[in-house]
Coordinates of C-alpha atoms in Angstrom, one line a residue:
M81 CA 34.0 -53.1 23.5
S82 CA 36.8 -50.8 22.4
V83 CA 34.4 -49.1 19.9
R84 CA 32.1 -48.2 22.4
A85 CA 34.7 -47.0 24.9
G86 CA 35.6 -44.6 22.6
T87 CA 32.4 -43.7 21.8
L88 CA 31.5 -43.0 25.5
V89 CA 34.9 -41.0 25.3
A90 CA 33.8 -38.9 22.4
V91 CA 30.6 -37.6 23.7
P92 CA 31.7 -34.9 25.6
G93 CA 33.3 -33.4 22.8
R94 CA 30.6 -33.8 20.6
V95 CA 28.6 -32.0 23.4
S96 CA 30.8 -29.5 23.7
R97 CA 31.3 -29.0 19.8
R98 CA 27.4 -28.3 19.6
R99 CA 27.4 -26.2 22.7
R100 CA 29.7 -23.9 20.6
E101 CA 27.8 -24.2 17.7
A102 CA 24.6 -23.1 19.6
L103 CA 26.1 -20.2 21.2
T104 CA 27.6 -19.0 18.0
G105 CA 24.5 -19.2 16.1
I106 CA 22.8 -17.4 19.1
G107 CA 25.6 -14.8 18.5
L108 CA 25.0 -14.4 15.1
L109 CA 21.3 -13.6 16.0
L110 CA 21.7 -11.0 18.6
P111 CA 22.2 -8.2 16.0
S112 CA 18.9 -8.9 14.3
V113 CA 17.2 -9.3 17.3
A114 CA 18.6 -6.1 18.8
L115 CA 17.6 -4.4 15.2
V116 CA 13.8 -5.6 15.4
L117 CA 13.8 -4.7 19.1
A118 CA 14.7 -1.2 18.5
F119 CA 13.0 -0.7 15.2
T120 CA 9.8 -2.3 15.5
I121 CA 8.5 -3.6 18.7
F122 CA 9.8 -0.7 20.4
P123 CA 7.8 1.7 18.7
V124 CA 5.0 0.0 18.8
G125 CA 4.9 -0.8 22.5
Y126 CA 5.6 3.4 23.3
N127 CA 2.6 4.4 20.5
V128 CA 0.6 2.0 22.7
W129 CA 1.7 3.3 25.5
L130 CA 1.4 7.0 24.5
G131 CA -2.0 6.1 23.3
F132 CA -3.2 5.9 27.2
Y133 CA -1.9 9.6 27.9
A134 CA -2.6 13.0 27.4
K135 CA 0.4 14.5 25.9
H136 CA 2.0 17.6 24.4
S137 CA 3.4 17.3 21.3
L138 CA 6.2 19.5 22.5
R139 CA 6.1 19.3 26.2
A140 CA 7.6 16.5 28.4
T141 CA 4.1 16.4 30.6
S142 CA 1.9 14.0 30.1
A143 CA -1.1 13.0 32.1
W144 CA -2.7 9.5 32.3
V145 CA -6.1 9.2 30.5
G146 CA -6.9 5.6 30.1
L147 CA -9.3 4.9 27.9
G148 CA -10.2 8.6 27.6
N149 CA -8.2 9.0 24.0
Y150 CA -10.1 6.1 22.3
T151 CA -13.8 7.2 23.9
H152 CA -13.1 10.6 22.3
I153 CA -11.9 9.4 18.8
L154 CA -14.8 6.8 18.5
A155 CA -17.4 9.9 19.4
D156 CA -15.8 12.5 16.8
P157 CA -17.8 12.2 13.5
D158 CA -14.4 13.6 11.9
F159 CA -13.0 10.3 12.9
W160 CA -15.7 8.2 11.2
R161 CA -15.4 10.6 8.1
S162 CA -11.5 10.1 7.7
V163 CA -12.2 6.2 8.0
W164 CA -14.6 6.4 5.2
L165 CA -12.7 8.6 3.0
A166 CA -9.5 6.6 3.8
T167 CA -11.5 3.5 2.9
V168 CA -13.0 5.4 -0.4
Y169 CA -9.7 6.0 -1.4
A170 CA -7.9 2.9 -0.6
V171 CA -10.6 0.6 -2.5
A172 CA -10.9 2.8 -5.5
S173 CA -7.1 3.4 -6.3
T174 CA -5.9 0.2 -5.9
A175 CA -8.8 -1.8 -7.8
L176 CA -8.0 0.9 -10.6
Q177 CA -4.6 0.1 -10.4
I178 CA -4.7 -3.6 -10.7
V179 CA -7.2 -3.0 -14.0
V180 CA -4.9 -0.5 -15.6
G181 CA -1.7 -2.7 -14.2
V182 CA -3.0 -5.4 -15.8
A183 CA -4.3 -4.0 -19.0
G184 CA -1.0 -2.7 -19.4
A185 CA 1.2 -6.0 -19.0
L186 CA -1.0 -8.1 -21.1
I187 CA -0.1 -5.0 -23.8
L188 CA 3.7 -5.3 -23.5
H189 CA 3.7 -8.8 -23.1
R190 CA 3.6 -9.3 -26.6
R191 CA 6.2 -8.1 -28.8
F192 CA 6.2 -5.4 -31.2
A193 CA 8.0 -2.4 -32.6
G194 CA 8.8 -0.2 -29.6
C195 CA 8.0 -2.7 -26.6
D196 CA 11.0 -2.2 -25.0
F197 CA 10.7 1.5 -24.9
L198 CA 6.9 1.0 -24.0
R199 CA 8.0 -1.1 -21.1
G200 CA 10.8 2.1 -20.0
V201 CA 7.8 4.5 -20.7
A202 CA 5.6 2.8 -18.6
L203 CA 7.7 2.7 -15.5
F204 CA 8.2 6.8 -15.7
P205 CA 5.3 7.5 -13.6
Y206 CA 6.6 5.5 -10.5
M207 CA 9.8 7.1 -10.8
I208 CA 9.0 10.4 -10.2
P209 CA 9.1 11.8 -6.3
T210 CA 5.8 11.8 -5.4
V211 CA 6.0 15.8 -4.4
I212 CA 6.6 16.4 -8.1
A213 CA 4.2 14.5 -9.4
V214 CA 1.6 16.2 -7.4
F215 CA 2.6 19.5 -8.1
V216 CA 2.5 18.8 -11.5
W217 CA -0.6 17.3 -11.2
R218 CA -2.2 20.3 -9.4
W219 CA -1.1 22.8 -12.5
L220 CA -2.9 20.4 -14.9
M221 CA -5.7 20.1 -13.1
N222 CA -5.7 24.4 -12.0
D223 CA -9.2 25.8 -12.9
L224 CA -7.8 29.0 -14.4
Y225 CA -4.9 27.4 -16.5
G226 CA -4.7 23.3 -16.2
V227 CA -4.5 21.9 -19.5
I228 CA -7.2 19.1 -18.7
P229 CA -10.2 21.1 -17.6
Y230 CA -9.5 23.4 -20.7
V231 CA -9.2 20.5 -23.4
L232 CA -12.6 18.7 -21.3
S233 CA -14.3 21.8 -21.4
A234 CA -13.7 22.1 -25.4
L235 CA -15.4 18.7 -25.7
R236 CA -18.6 19.8 -24.1
I237 CA -19.1 16.5 -22.3
P238 CA -22.4 16.7 -20.5
G239 CA -22.2 16.7 -16.8
M240 CA -18.5 17.0 -16.7
P241 CA -17.7 19.8 -13.6
E242 CA -15.8 23.3 -14.7
A243 CA -13.6 23.0 -11.5
W244 CA -11.6 20.1 -10.6
L245 CA -9.8 21.1 -7.3
T246 CA -12.9 21.4 -5.5
H247 CA -14.9 19.7 -2.4
S248 CA -17.0 17.8 -4.6
T249 CA -14.5 16.6 -7.4
I250 CA -11.1 16.4 -5.5
M251 CA -11.2 13.2 -4.4
W252 CA -11.6 11.7 -8.4
V253 CA -8.4 13.8 -9.1
L254 CA -6.4 12.2 -6.2
I255 CA -8.0 8.8 -7.2
V256 CA -6.4 9.3 -11.0
L257 CA -3.4 10.9 -9.2
S258 CA -2.5 7.8 -7.3
V259 CA -3.6 5.5 -10.4
W260 CA -1.0 7.1 -12.7
T261 CA 1.7 6.9 -10.1
F262 CA 1.4 4.0 -9.1
F263 CA 0.0 1.5 -11.6
P264 CA 3.5 0.5 -13.2
F265 CA 4.1 -1.4 -9.4
V266 CA 1.0 -3.6 -10.8
L267 CA 2.3 -3.6 -14.5
V268 CA 6.2 -4.9 -13.3
N269 CA 4.4 -7.5 -11.3
V270 CA 2.5 -9.0 -13.8
L271 CA 4.5 -8.8 -16.8
A272 CA 6.7 -11.1 -14.8
R273 CA 4.1 -13.5 -14.1
L274 CA 2.9 -13.4 -17.8
Q275 CA 6.6 -14.1 -19.1
T276 CA 6.8 -17.4 -16.9
I277 CA 3.6 -18.9 -18.0
P278 CA 4.1 -21.8 -20.3
L279 CA 2.8 -21.6 -23.9
E280 CA 1.8 -25.3 -23.6
L281 CA -1.3 -24.2 -22.0
Y282 CA -2.4 -21.7 -24.5
D283 CA -1.9 -24.1 -27.3
A284 CA -3.7 -26.8 -25.8
A285 CA -6.8 -24.1 -25.2
R286 CA -6.5 -23.5 -28.7
V287 CA -6.8 -27.1 -29.5
D288 CA -9.8 -27.0 -27.7
G289 CA -11.4 -24.0 -29.5
A290 CA -11.1 -21.7 -26.5
S291 CA -11.5 -17.6 -27.7
A292 CA -9.3 -15.8 -26.5
L293 CA -11.2 -14.2 -23.9
R294 CA -11.7 -18.0 -22.9
Q295 CA -7.9 -18.2 -22.9
F296 CA -7.8 -15.2 -20.9
V297 CA -10.3 -16.2 -18.2
H298 CA -9.1 -20.1 -17.9
V299 CA -5.7 -19.7 -18.2
T300 CA -4.0 -16.1 -17.7
L301 CA -6.3 -15.2 -14.7
P302 CA -5.7 -18.3 -12.8
Q303 CA -1.9 -18.2 -13.0
L304 CA -1.8 -14.4 -12.2
R305 CA -4.0 -15.4 -8.9
N306 CA -0.9 -15.2 -6.6
V307 CA 0.2 -12.3 -7.7
L308 CA -2.8 -10.4 -8.0
L309 CA -3.4 -11.6 -4.1
I310 CA -0.3 -9.9 -3.4
V311 CA -0.4 -7.1 -5.4
L312 CA -4.1 -6.2 -3.7
L313 CA -2.8 -6.7 -0.7
L314 CA 0.2 -4.9 -0.5
R315 CA -1.6 -1.8 -2.4
G316 CA -4.5 -2.0 -0.3
I317 CA -2.2 -1.6 3.0
W318 CA -0.1 1.3 1.2
M319 CA -2.7 3.3 -0.1
F320 CA -5.2 3.0 3.2
T321 CA -1.5 4.5 4.5
K322 CA -1.1 7.1 2.6
F323 CA -0.3 10.4 3.7
D324 CA 2.1 12.3 1.4
V325 CA -0.3 12.5 -2.1
P326 CA -3.5 13.2 -0.2
W327 CA -1.9 15.9 2.2
L328 CA 0.1 17.8 -1.1
L329 CA -2.7 17.8 -3.5
G330 CA -5.6 19.1 -0.8
F331 CA -3.8 21.1 1.6
G332 CA -3.0 24.7 1.0
G333 CA -5.5 24.4 -1.5
G334 CA -9.3 25.1 0.2
A335 CA -10.2 21.6 -0.7
G336 CA -8.2 19.8 2.0
E337 CA -10.8 18.8 4.1
A338 CA -12.6 16.5 1.1
I339 CA -9.6 14.1 0.7
R340 CA -8.8 14.2 4.8
T341 CA -7.9 10.5 5.1
L342 CA -7.0 8.8 8.3
P343 CA -3.5 9.3 8.2
V344 CA -3.9 13.3 7.2
F345 CA -6.3 12.8 10.5
T346 CA -3.7 11.8 12.7
Y347 CA -1.1 13.7 11.6
Q348 CA -3.0 16.7 12.4
R349 CA -3.8 15.6 15.7
S350 CA -0.2 14.8 16.6
F351 CA 1.3 18.3 14.7
T352 CA -1.2 20.5 13.7
Y353 CA -3.0 20.6 17.2
Y354 CA 0.0 19.1 18.9
Q355 CA -2.0 16.3 20.5
A356 CA 0.7 13.5 20.7
G357 CA -1.2 11.5 22.8
M358 CA -4.3 11.1 20.6
G359 CA -2.4 10.7 17.8
A360 CA -1.0 7.9 18.9
A361 CA -4.3 6.7 19.9
L362 CA -5.7 7.2 16.2
S363 CA -2.3 5.2 15.2
N364 CA -3.4 2.5 16.8
V365 CA -6.8 2.6 15.7
M366 CA -5.7 2.6 12.3
L367 CA -3.2 -0.5 13.0
A368 CA -6.2 -2.5 14.4
L369 CA -8.2 -1.7 11.6
L370 CA -5.4 -2.8 9.1
L371 CA -5.2 -6.4 11.2
M372 CA -8.8 -6.8 10.9
A373 CA -9.0 -6.4 7.0
V374 CA -5.5 -8.6 6.8
T375 CA -7.5 -11.2 8.9
I376 CA -10.5 -11.2 6.3
Y377 CA -8.3 -11.1 3.7
F378 CA -6.5 -14.4 4.8
V379 CA -9.9 -15.8 5.4
A380 CA -11.3 -15.2 1.9
F381 CA -8.4 -15.4 0.2
P382 CA -6.2 -18.6 1.6
P383 CA -2.5 -19.1 0.9
E384 CA -2.0 -22.2 -1.9
A385 CA -0.1 -24.3 -0.8
D386 CA 2.0 -25.0 -4.1
E387 CA 1.2 -23.3 -7.4
T388 CA 1.1 -25.4 -10.0
D389 CA 1.8 -24.7 -13.6
G390 CA -0.4 -27.3 -15.5

């Protein structure tokens, strides 16, 4: 009876303590919630709201147009061309980054003389500022004094163009430049995963008579699956929304129209033609396209519940 009485006496104290702990937890979360609202939710919400207005980028006046910006965008052939160019650029550069990054990681995974030095050199393109990398490549590919066109013309390869920074070839230059700049991201992630694969798996495969190719297909690739899927998702999003590399490479040289991807097209609408409402609508469309692509991605590649090493 005395125990029950003590319990009854202690209940208000426990309730008060839990309430204080709950209030403390809510107080600690408030700064994070405020930051998310200020820097994520509000900009997205404001951009969605701005997409329904015809607004000049440098003037405070605006006019409600409803879905007018979106109907104009969907009827604009330049918009669809920019979507196509952004898709080609993102798919080709991401695929080649993964191929080059995985190949480089497989080579650098093995220990040999100078391995640590080469691992450092492989990261070099990723550490160079984008503006420097782009201008170096513009110099290397210049039609008059570029080193690469001179070497390719000296080799006399059939079908090789004489000029590379033209409307018909600048997309190839953009893709190669992007692969060279960003493949170290893939290399580092894949190399880190390779170093955690148990060697017993390869020993068992060799005991079963598996060749090097079959070991790669049946041991290495399954172990790299989750890393490659994350790399594919991140690099695909980043390349589709990439603005600085196409802008710096193409615009100012005369062939920018051939690599006017969707982010560049959106920038031009907002800051070249001063159509802030149209630019906001284009940004919203780009976000919707990315959400659709990410949804398809997760349906096609559902995440595994647990990654096993066996």
